[in-house]
Tab-separated table of C-alpha atoms and ligand atoms in Angstrom:
chain	number	residue	atom	x	y	z
E	1	MET	CA	41.380	127.011	62.613
E	2	PHE	CA	43.123	129.763	63.367
E	3	THR	CA	42.269	133.507	63.258
E	4	ASP	CA	44.589	136.598	63.896
E	5	ALA	CA	41.806	138.743	65.040
E	6	ASP	CA	43.120	141.377	67.411
E	7	ASP	CA	39.798	140.748	69.642
E	8	ALA	CA	39.630	140.816	73.495
E	9	ASN	CA	41.665	137.394	73.782
E	10	ALA	CA	44.185	137.860	71.750
E	11	THR	CA	45.039	141.028	73.280
E	12	SER	CA	44.681	139.273	76.935
E	13	VAL	CA	47.616	137.492	75.861
E	14	ARG	CA	49.712	140.799	76.053
E	15	ALA	CA	48.509	141.228	79.861
E	16	TRP	CA	51.529	139.474	81.135
E	17	ARG	CA	53.883	142.738	80.007
E	18	ASP	CA	52.864	144.706	82.410
E	19	ARG	CA	53.986	141.673	85.221
E	20	PRO	CA	57.152	141.604	86.232
E	21	ALA	CA	59.126	138.843	84.186
E	22	GLY	CA	62.052	137.187	85.424
E	23	HIS	CA	64.822	135.278	83.548
E	24	GLN	CA	64.169	137.270	80.471
E	25	PRO	CA	67.424	137.459	78.121
E	26	ASP	CA	69.070	141.099	78.289
E	27	TRP	CA	67.903	141.611	74.424
E	28	PRO	CA	70.513	144.393	72.970
E	29	ASP	CA	68.081	145.968	70.459
E	30	ALA	CA	64.102	146.105	71.477
E	31	GLY	CA	63.532	146.791	67.952
E	32	ASP	CA	64.623	143.523	66.777
E	33	LEU	CA	62.782	141.702	68.791
E	34	GLU	CA	59.866	143.680	68.194
E	35	ALA	CA	60.106	143.112	64.878
E	36	THR	CA	61.069	139.157	65.520
E	37	VAL	CA	57.881	138.769	67.334
E	38	ALA	CA	55.892	140.760	64.615
E	39	TYR	CA	57.291	138.093	61.949
E	40	LEU	CA	56.815	134.865	64.302
E	41	ARG	CA	53.029	136.285	64.420
E	42	THR	CA	52.674	135.334	60.364
E	43	LEU	CA	54.141	132.075	60.525
E	44	PRO	CA	51.616	128.992	60.796
E	45	PRO	CA	50.935	127.736	64.390
E	46	LEU	CA	52.843	124.254	65.204
E	47	VAL	CA	50.320	122.483	66.934
E	48	PHE	CA	46.395	123.184	66.653
E	49	ALA	CA	43.987	123.310	69.383
E	50	GLY	CA	42.034	120.033	69.170
E	51	GLU	CA	45.702	118.249	69.740
E	52	ALA	CA	46.065	120.539	72.756
E	53	ASP	CA	42.255	119.404	74.026
E	54	ARG	CA	42.918	115.945	73.714
E	55	LEU	CA	45.677	115.880	75.391
E	56	GLN	CA	44.050	117.618	78.234
E	57	ARG	CA	41.536	114.805	78.304
E	58	GLU	CA	44.627	112.456	78.468
E	59	MET	CA	46.023	114.319	81.136
E	60	ALA	CA	42.644	114.229	83.346
E	61	ALA	CA	42.991	110.258	83.044
E	62	ALA	CA	46.328	110.497	84.599
E	63	SER	CA	45.170	112.867	87.559
E	64	ARG	CA	42.425	109.733	88.130
E	65	GLY	CA	44.869	107.058	87.988
E	66	GLU	CA	43.492	105.652	84.602
E	67	ALA	CA	46.809	106.879	82.523
E	68	PHE	CA	50.359	107.658	83.341
E	69	VAL	CA	52.332	110.493	82.062
E	70	LEU	CA	55.696	109.805	80.543
E	71	MET	CA	57.681	112.911	79.691
E	72	GLY	CA	61.048	113.077	78.547
E	73	GLY	CA	64.079	114.844	76.803
E	74	ASP	CA	66.597	116.624	76.608
E	75	CYS	CA	67.478	119.191	79.451
E	76	ALA	CA	68.070	121.576	76.798
E	77	GLU	CA	67.859	120.583	73.224
E	78	SER	CA	70.444	122.295	70.935
E	79	PHE	CA	70.182	123.357	67.264
E	80	GLU	CA	73.003	121.129	66.326
E	81	GLU	CA	71.584	118.145	67.606
E	82	ALA	CA	68.146	118.602	66.090
E	83	THR	CA	69.352	115.773	63.411
E	84	ALA	CA	67.286	112.768	62.094
E	85	SER	CA	69.476	110.459	64.054
E	86	HIS	CA	69.322	112.096	67.847
E	87	ILE	CA	65.559	112.217	67.134
E	88	ARG	CA	64.907	109.012	66.214
E	89	ALA	CA	67.135	108.062	69.182
E	90	LYS	CA	65.170	109.733	71.755
E	91	ILE	CA	61.838	108.946	70.181
E	92	ARG	CA	62.873	104.946	70.041
E	93	THR	CA	64.057	105.459	74.197
E	94	ILE	CA	60.534	106.840	74.597
E	95	LEU	CA	58.783	104.372	72.457
E	96	GLN	CA	60.693	101.493	74.443
E	97	MET	CA	60.171	103.062	77.798
E	98	ALA	CA	56.238	103.558	76.938
E	99	VAL	CA	56.134	99.641	76.175
E	100	ILE	CA	57.871	98.522	79.496
E	101	LEU	CA	55.366	100.958	81.029
E	102	THR	CA	52.175	99.804	78.951
E	103	TYR	CA	52.952	96.297	79.067
E	104	GLY	CA	54.217	96.010	82.435
E	105	ALA	CA	51.483	98.286	84.670
E	106	SER	CA	48.625	97.268	81.798
E	107	VAL	CA	47.813	101.410	81.893
E	108	PRO	CA	47.514	103.262	79.210
E	109	VAL	CA	50.676	105.913	78.763
E	110	VAL	CA	50.805	109.314	77.807
E	111	LYS	CA	53.641	110.304	76.009
E	112	ILE	CA	55.018	113.365	75.933
E	113	GLY	CA	58.693	114.760	74.588
E	114	ARG	CA	60.342	117.158	75.898
E	115	MET	CA	61.009	118.007	72.283
E	116	ALA	CA	60.548	120.397	69.264
E	117	GLY	CA	61.098	123.720	71.433
E	118	GLN	CA	62.872	123.008	74.328
E	119	TYR	CA	65.553	125.775	73.416
E	120	SER	CA	65.903	127.891	76.633
E	121	LYS	CA	66.928	127.730	80.108
E	122	PRO	CA	66.610	130.135	83.000
E	123	ARG	CA	70.218	130.373	84.616
E	124	SER	CA	70.995	130.704	88.374
E	125	ALA	CA	73.024	134.121	87.573
E	126	PRO	CA	72.877	136.265	84.137
E	127	THR	CA	76.745	136.388	83.633
E	128	GLU	CA	79.584	134.331	83.673
E	129	THR	CA	82.924	134.953	83.985
E	130	ARG	CA	86.165	133.184	82.760
E	131	ASP	CA	89.522	134.097	83.176
E	132	GLY	CA	88.517	137.963	83.873
E	133	THR	CA	86.262	137.838	81.374
E	134	THR	CA	81.985	138.761	82.022
E	135	LEU	CA	79.319	137.541	79.216
E	136	PRO	CA	75.797	136.739	79.198
E	137	SER	CA	75.346	133.033	80.669
E	138	TYR	CA	73.973	130.471	77.736
E	139	PHE	CA	70.132	131.057	77.916
E	140	GLY	CA	69.787	128.243	75.613
E	141	ASP	CA	69.777	128.126	71.629
E	142	ALA	CA	66.879	130.121	71.231
E	143	VAL	CA	68.515	132.827	72.990
E	144	ASN	CA	72.503	132.630	72.433
E	145	GLY	CA	75.324	130.449	71.312
E	146	HIS	CA	77.007	128.326	74.256
E	147	GLU	CA	80.538	129.067	72.940
E	148	PHE	CA	81.968	131.455	75.488
E	149	SER	CA	82.599	134.514	73.117
E	150	ARG	CA	80.625	137.916	73.131
E	151	PRO	CA	79.492	137.525	69.574
E	152	SER	CA	78.165	134.042	70.910
E	153	ARG	CA	76.624	134.987	73.922
E	154	THR	CA	75.105	137.970	73.057
E	155	PRO	CA	71.253	137.415	72.677
E	156	ASP	CA	70.167	137.589	69.201
E	157	PRO	CA	66.005	137.477	68.235
E	158	ARG	CA	66.969	135.790	65.030
E	159	ARG	CA	67.800	132.547	67.299
E	160	LEU	CA	63.644	132.532	67.860
E	161	VAL	CA	62.529	132.041	64.460
E	162	GLU	CA	65.455	129.376	64.075
E	163	ALA	CA	64.053	127.915	67.578
E	164	TYR	CA	60.397	127.912	65.636
E	165	GLN	CA	61.875	126.640	62.115
E	166	ARG	CA	63.921	123.470	64.081
E	167	SER	CA	60.978	122.850	66.228
E	168	ALA	CA	58.848	122.496	63.454
E	169	ALA	CA	61.210	120.296	61.322
E	170	THR	CA	61.299	118.214	64.582
E	171	LEU	CA	57.555	117.952	65.216
E	172	ASN	CA	57.582	116.879	61.473
E	173	LEU	CA	59.761	113.891	62.447
E	174	ILE	CA	58.038	113.149	65.070
E	175	ARG	CA	54.499	112.587	63.245
E	176	ALA	CA	56.604	110.629	60.699
E	177	PHE	CA	57.785	108.970	63.210
E	178	THR	CA	54.810	108.351	65.132
E	179	THR	CA	52.723	107.031	62.409
E	180	GLY	CA	54.399	106.044	59.623
E	181	GLY	CA	55.625	102.789	60.708
E	182	PHE	CA	58.621	103.467	62.974
E	183	ALA	CA	55.846	103.202	66.360
E	184	ASP	CA	54.592	100.201	65.217
E	185	LEU	CA	53.711	97.580	67.627
E	186	ASP	CA	55.274	94.598	65.549
E	187	LYS	CA	58.445	96.868	65.374
E	188	VAL	CA	59.334	96.085	69.457
E	189	HIS	CA	62.349	94.228	68.655
E	190	GLU	CA	63.931	96.281	66.464
E	191	TRP	CA	63.959	99.427	68.507
E	192	ASN	CA	66.399	97.597	70.975
E	193	LYS	CA	69.682	97.798	70.502
E	194	GLY	CA	73.100	97.148	72.043
E	195	PHE	CA	74.619	94.098	73.511
E	196	MET	CA	72.298	91.679	75.311
E	197	ALA	CA	74.607	91.367	78.303
E	198	ASN	CA	73.204	94.506	79.245
E	199	PRO	CA	70.550	93.509	82.030
E	200	ALA	CA	68.253	96.262	80.887
E	201	TYR	CA	68.301	95.456	76.948
E	202	ALA	CA	67.934	91.507	77.724
E	203	ARG	CA	64.843	91.911	79.968
E	204	TYR	CA	63.608	94.657	77.081
E	205	GLU	CA	63.967	91.612	74.773
E	206	THR	CA	61.879	89.277	76.930
E	207	VAL	CA	59.000	92.201	77.133
E	208	ALA	CA	59.422	92.360	73.284
E	209	THR	CA	59.309	88.515	72.839
E	210	GLU	CA	55.808	88.348	74.573
E	211	ILE	CA	54.461	91.437	72.749
E	212	ASP	CA	55.492	89.557	69.717
E	213	ARG	CA	53.468	86.935	71.021
E	214	ALA	CA	50.342	88.927	72.249
E	215	MET	CA	50.180	90.863	68.596
E	216	ARG	CA	50.035	87.297	66.698
E	217	PHE	CA	47.338	86.147	68.949
E	218	MET	CA	45.519	89.424	68.330
E	219	LEU	CA	46.012	89.116	64.465
E	220	ALA	CA	44.863	85.667	64.732
E	221	ALA	CA	41.967	86.918	66.403
E	222	GLY	CA	41.056	88.978	63.993
E	223	VAL	CA	42.139	91.904	65.780
E	224	ASN	CA	44.315	94.457	63.749
E	225	HIS	CA	43.291	98.050	64.986
E	226	GLU	CA	44.729	101.212	63.680
E	227	SER	CA	45.908	102.237	67.370
E	228	LEU	CA	48.568	99.321	67.635
E	229	ARG	CA	50.726	101.101	64.647
E	230	THR	CA	50.655	104.668	65.893
E	231	VAL	CA	51.183	106.579	68.928
E	232	ASP	CA	50.694	110.149	70.019
E	233	LEU	CA	53.848	111.762	71.071
E	234	TYR	CA	53.021	115.030	72.175
E	235	ALA	CA	55.192	117.972	72.731
E	236	SER	CA	56.126	120.174	75.688
E	237	HIS	CA	58.670	122.643	76.824
E	238	GLU	CA	59.085	125.350	79.457
E	239	ALA	CA	57.478	128.611	78.375
E	240	LEU	CA	60.566	130.570	79.338
E	241	ILE	CA	60.807	133.555	76.970
E	242	LEU	CA	57.662	135.074	76.731
E	243	PRO	CA	57.580	137.222	73.487
E	244	TYR	CA	57.810	133.908	71.839
E	245	GLU	CA	55.252	132.454	73.664
E	246	GLU	CA	52.881	135.704	72.958
E	247	ALA	CA	53.795	135.422	69.070
E	248	LEU	CA	52.635	131.658	68.642
E	249	THR	CA	49.513	132.189	71.047
E	250	ARG	CA	46.627	131.795	68.457
E	251	VAL	CA	42.864	132.436	68.748
E	252	ASP	CA	41.189	129.198	67.797
E	253	SER	CA	38.412	129.915	65.363
E	254	ARG	CA	36.286	127.276	66.718
E	255	THR	CA	36.314	128.017	69.814
E	256	GLY	CA	37.536	131.535	70.264
E	257	GLN	CA	40.184	130.557	73.056
E	258	PRO	CA	43.499	131.173	72.345
E	259	TYR	CA	46.173	128.563	72.577
E	260	ASP	CA	49.675	129.213	72.919
E	261	CYS	CA	50.798	127.001	69.800
E	262	SER	CA	54.591	126.428	70.153
E	263	ALA	CA	53.821	123.013	71.781
E	264	HIS	CA	50.843	120.966	73.213
E	265	PHE	CA	51.781	121.576	76.818
E	266	LEU	CA	54.090	123.926	78.506
E	267	TRP	CA	55.231	124.685	81.789
E	268	ILE	CA	56.180	126.958	84.296
E	269	GLY	CA	59.680	126.641	85.959
E	270	GLU	CA	60.549	126.452	89.930
E	271	ARG	CA	61.862	129.800	89.093
E	272	THR	CA	59.407	131.865	87.123
E	273	ARG	CA	56.354	130.520	89.503
E	274	ASP	CA	55.748	133.548	91.108
E	275	VAL	CA	51.771	133.973	91.333
E	276	ASP	CA	51.966	137.367	89.952
E	277	GLY	CA	54.631	137.287	87.524
E	278	ALA	CA	54.676	137.609	83.872
E	279	HIS	CA	55.014	133.630	83.381
E	280	VAL	CA	51.747	132.718	85.118
E	281	GLU	CA	49.990	135.242	83.336
E	282	LEU	CA	50.816	134.042	80.030
E	283	LEU	CA	49.699	130.715	80.685
E	284	SER	CA	46.716	131.536	82.397
E	285	ARG	CA	45.526	133.318	79.529
E	286	VAL	CA	45.887	130.082	77.055
E	287	ARG	CA	44.141	126.937	77.016
E	288	ASN	CA	46.591	124.440	76.699
E	289	PRO	CA	47.318	121.693	79.387
E	290	ILE	CA	49.842	123.286	81.529
E	291	GLY	CA	52.640	122.657	84.195
E	292	VAL	CA	54.486	124.278	87.209
E	293	LYS	CA	57.722	122.942	88.570
E	294	LEU	CA	57.622	122.785	92.699
E	295	GLY	CA	60.784	122.756	94.642
E	296	PRO	CA	61.103	122.131	98.245
E	297	SER	CA	60.683	125.749	98.974
E	298	ALA	CA	57.096	125.331	97.650
E	299	ARG	CA	54.445	125.923	100.395
E	300	PRO	CA	50.815	124.913	100.481
E	301	ALA	CA	49.510	128.143	100.111
E	302	ASP	CA	51.698	128.816	97.196
E	303	VAL	CA	50.194	125.590	95.373
E	304	LEU	CA	46.800	126.893	96.191
E	305	ALA	CA	47.206	130.358	94.889
E	306	LEU	CA	48.596	128.794	91.661
E	307	VAL	CA	45.579	126.553	91.246
E	308	ASP	CA	43.238	129.793	91.784
E	309	ARG	CA	45.382	131.515	88.733
E	310	LEU	CA	45.916	128.676	86.434
E	311	ASN	CA	43.053	126.489	87.020
E	312	PRO	CA	39.750	128.498	89.023
E	313	GLU	CA	37.410	126.361	87.726
E	314	GLY	CA	39.123	123.123	88.523
E	315	THR	CA	38.920	121.845	84.725
E	316	PRO	CA	40.058	118.112	84.632
E	317	GLY	CA	43.518	117.738	83.220
E	318	ARG	CA	44.249	121.284	83.097
E	319	LEU	CA	46.816	121.868	85.872
E	320	THR	CA	49.887	119.254	86.219
E	321	LEU	CA	51.965	119.609	89.138
E	322	ILE	CA	55.924	118.515	89.103
E	323	ALA	CA	57.125	118.039	91.861
E	324	ARG	CA	61.342	118.338	91.875
E	325	MET	CA	61.818	117.789	95.885
E	326	GLY	CA	65.036	115.395	95.861
E	327	ALA	CA	65.460	112.193	96.936
E	328	SER	CA	66.035	113.345	100.715
E	329	THR	CA	63.262	116.184	100.907
E	330	VAL	CA	60.492	114.129	98.755
E	331	GLN	CA	58.753	112.034	101.926
E	332	GLU	CA	59.189	115.280	104.033
E	333	ARG	CA	58.113	118.012	101.436
E	334	LEU	CA	55.542	116.566	99.419
E	335	PRO	CA	52.708	115.773	101.458
E	336	ALA	CA	51.357	118.831	103.143
E	337	LEU	CA	51.223	120.019	99.148
E	338	VAL	CA	49.804	117.128	97.981
E	339	GLU	CA	47.201	117.228	100.613
E	340	ALA	CA	46.560	120.759	100.308
E	341	VAL	CA	45.652	120.074	96.640
E	342	ARG	CA	43.498	117.030	97.922
E	343	ASP	CA	41.403	118.918	100.293
E	344	ASP	CA	40.703	121.919	97.973
E	345	GLY	CA	39.181	119.071	95.870
E	346	ARG	CA	40.082	120.898	91.996
E	347	PRO	CA	41.791	117.829	90.281
E	348	VAL	CA	45.512	117.833	89.253
E	349	THR	CA	47.940	115.624	87.658
E	350	TRP	CA	50.616	115.204	89.799
E	351	VAL	CA	53.912	114.262	88.077
E	352	THR	CA	57.409	113.478	89.942
E	353	ASP	CA	60.463	115.085	88.149
E	354	PRO	CA	63.398	113.396	90.009
E	355	MET	CA	66.061	114.827	88.156
E	356	HIS	CA	66.549	118.836	89.406
E	357	GLY	CA	66.572	118.032	93.035
E	358	ASN	CA	68.885	115.577	92.441
E	359	THR	CA	71.943	117.279	90.987
E	360	ILE	CA	75.493	117.330	92.627
E	361	SER	CA	79.235	117.802	91.566
E	362	ALA	CA	81.342	115.226	91.106
E	363	SER	CA	84.713	115.366	92.704
E	364	ASN	CA	86.336	116.562	89.046
E	365	GLY	CA	83.948	119.325	89.346
E	366	MET	CA	81.234	117.849	87.080
E	367	LYS	CA	77.511	118.269	87.206
E	368	THR	CA	75.995	115.155	87.808
E	369	ARG	CA	73.404	113.389	89.242
E	370	ARG	CA	73.202	109.118	90.677
E	371	LEU	CA	70.587	107.059	89.421
E	372	ALA	CA	70.030	105.802	92.738
E	373	ASP	CA	68.790	109.045	93.836
E	374	ILE	CA	66.761	109.464	91.021
E	375	LEU	CA	65.059	106.029	91.619
E	376	ALA	CA	64.629	107.195	95.316
E	377	GLU	CA	62.535	110.183	94.884
E	378	ILE	CA	60.391	107.878	92.347
E	379	ARG	CA	59.750	105.648	94.958
E	380	GLY	CA	59.056	108.256	97.660
E	381	PHE	CA	56.950	110.073	95.053
E	382	PHE	CA	55.054	106.531	94.957
E	383	SER	CA	54.694	105.904	98.489
E	384	VAL	CA	53.531	109.996	99.747
E	385	HIS	CA	50.736	109.253	97.229
E	386	GLU	CA	49.870	105.761	98.106
E	387	SER	CA	49.562	107.069	102.121
E	388	LEU	CA	47.443	110.246	100.483
E	389	GLY	CA	45.215	107.807	98.886
E	390	THR	CA	46.339	110.173	95.798
E	391	LYS	CA	47.247	109.107	92.327
E	392	PRO	CA	50.771	109.399	90.996
E	393	GLY	CA	50.025	110.773	87.828
E	394	GLY	CA	53.637	110.625	85.525
E	395	ILE	CA	57.059	111.037	85.626
E	396	HIS	CA	59.375	114.072	83.838
E	397	VAL	CA	62.770	112.905	82.985
E	398	GLU	CA	65.917	114.181	81.222
E	399	LEU	CA	67.154	111.771	78.982
E	400	THR	CA	68.396	111.122	75.610
E	401	GLY	CA	68.827	108.193	73.106
E	402	ASP	CA	72.786	107.939	73.178
E	403	ASP	CA	74.845	106.306	75.213
E	404	VAL	CA	76.039	109.183	76.727
E	405	THR	CA	78.144	109.389	80.459
E	406	GLU	CA	76.252	111.931	82.248
E	407	VAL	CA	74.450	110.038	85.215
E	408	LEU	CA	76.298	107.812	87.791
E	409	GLY	CA	75.231	104.625	88.054
E	410	GLY	CA	73.437	101.981	86.118
E	411	SER	CA	73.901	98.117	85.335
E	412	GLU	CA	76.347	99.170	82.533
E	413	GLU	CA	77.955	101.589	85.927
E	414	ILE	CA	78.940	104.678	85.108
E	415	VAL	CA	81.328	106.117	87.776
E	416	GLU	CA	83.192	109.631	88.592
E	417	ASP	CA	86.320	108.048	86.349
E	418	THR	CA	83.995	107.243	83.266
E	419	LEU	CA	82.163	110.396	83.339
E	420	PRO	CA	83.855	112.662	81.047
E	421	ALA	CA	84.077	109.844	78.338
E	422	ARG	CA	80.876	110.997	76.854
E	423	TYR	CA	79.831	113.920	78.851
E	424	GLU	CA	77.692	115.892	75.704
E	425	THR	CA	75.015	117.605	77.788
E	426	LEU	CA	74.939	121.499	77.254
E	427	VAL	CA	73.315	121.987	80.452
E	428	ASP	CA	72.186	119.174	82.850
E	429	PRO	CA	73.338	115.383	82.957
E	430	ARG	CA	70.832	112.891	81.301
E	431	LEU	CA	69.958	109.313	81.843
E	432	ASN	CA	71.434	107.704	78.756
E	433	HIS	CA	69.707	105.007	76.878
E	434	GLN	CA	70.260	101.983	78.962
E	435	GLN	CA	69.532	104.022	82.046
E	436	SER	CA	66.335	105.187	81.090
E	437	LEU	CA	64.885	101.249	80.408
E	438	GLU	CA	66.376	100.701	83.588
E	439	MET	CA	63.747	103.318	85.158
E	440	ALA	CA	60.968	102.282	83.034
E	441	PHE	CA	61.245	98.600	84.277
E	442	LEU	CA	61.111	100.131	88.234
E	443	VAL	CA	58.604	102.545	87.461
E	444	SER	CA	56.471	99.557	86.027
E	445	GLU	CA	56.738	97.666	89.175
E	446	MET	CA	55.906	100.559	91.132
E	447	LEU	CA	52.457	101.379	88.861
E	448	ARG	CA	51.562	97.450	88.851
E	449	ASP	CA	51.227	97.788	92.517
E	450	VAL	CA	49.298	101.027	92.179
E	451	HIS	CA	46.743	98.976	89.480
E	452	LEU	CA	46.409	96.212	91.226
Y	501	LIG	N1	48.839	103.066	70.358
Y	501	LIG	C1	48.756	102.553	71.559
Y	501	LIG	C2	49.736	103.453	72.682
Y	501	LIG	O1	50.263	104.343	72.371
Y	501	LIG	C3	49.687	101.393	71.406
Y	501	LIG	C4	50.938	101.404	70.798
Y	501	LIG	C5	51.560	101.667	69.651
Y	501	LIG	C6	52.707	101.681	71.730
Y	501	LIG	N2	52.734	101.542	69.361
Y	501	LIG	C7	53.568	102.081	70.515
Y	501	LIG	C8	52.268	102.123	72.867
Y	501	LIG	C9	54.468	102.109	71.095
Y	501	LIG	C10	54.122	102.256	73.333
Y	501	LIG	C11	54.976	102.312	72.399
Y	501	LIG	O2	49.880	103.614	73.471
Y	502	MN	MN1	67.397	120.502	83.319
């Protein structure tokens, strides 16, 4: 249960307001924004503290190599696509990847959707100019509309309320699908779709057949545990729009501690990880498990300063470092960071984001990524940990359950000419369903080597 008590903990959550906050939209009316925050504060939390604590224990297991984290979902969710069929497809992709990893490497998989709240984006420029017209950039559906017109691009705090509502509806469906039968391991065949001529689907079919046999064996042997039928699928997003995150932060009456109840797991982006900035300040005050993205410019001293601010006591599972270095730089830039944290001794969970350091422009100007680069970065991440004696704790990927054509490569190869066929992302290119499965098979092989 949560109290609304305006005690010391609740007040401390406002401390970010005294710090520089990067990448905040230019809201046209401060009064409107504060009224929205006050309204959001009256709405129920989306997740509860006990769930965040449980995830923290699972992240701790991943930091020790006793579990592996799979985080995935859209670069930016949109209100329009928060429909049952899109959500179901994304959950199915995550479940199939999780099955491949769990079965292939015999290691528990911590499943986290980049879902139910991933509605805001930091942008490289605050404005965008087309044909002589300059308007605010698209900051995500929680802030403004994607359409290039003044009414649509003007930040509107009512969108924060819609983001909350869409997140609530998405979480409701996630909870229904993951506990109501859809995630049952006797459904592994039903999740598969598409033509078996596709190597990823055919390979999945083989795994599914093996799991079916194992399930029948267990049932025959009298094992029929609830855990075979349900999964925990946690929700996460970038904690970017600070008034929203503040409004959803509630003091847990059991522990007296503040939790950001907009999601189980929140992360700070590469562009907002300034150790003295407002984003670090806010997340330093909440008890959720949290992450920080680290790009190639991060130095060991920056990372240690973040550990000091975000996990001074070294609570296992509290802090995840998500490296997004790029395939060509991961082997060069990551080791010094991993080494510094290893020598410091406070535990962190190391996760690779193999997407954001590998964005390129196709010759037609479309923003894309090569599956080969993405896989190369994951391999580099595993090899860095192997050589330093540390644990690769998980992957963070941008994916969709749909058959989009946004990332180059894959066994049903997407080439530059076929990119426009189904290029639907509002921001960054995502792995499609079959590319996601292909990646899961590769990661399961790498993980098997770690665990043998
Ligand atoms: N509950 C277990 C887990 O989450 C086993 C399980 C049930 C599972 N359904 C699943 C694993 C679907 C992966 C996908 O690991
Ligand atoms: Mn992205």
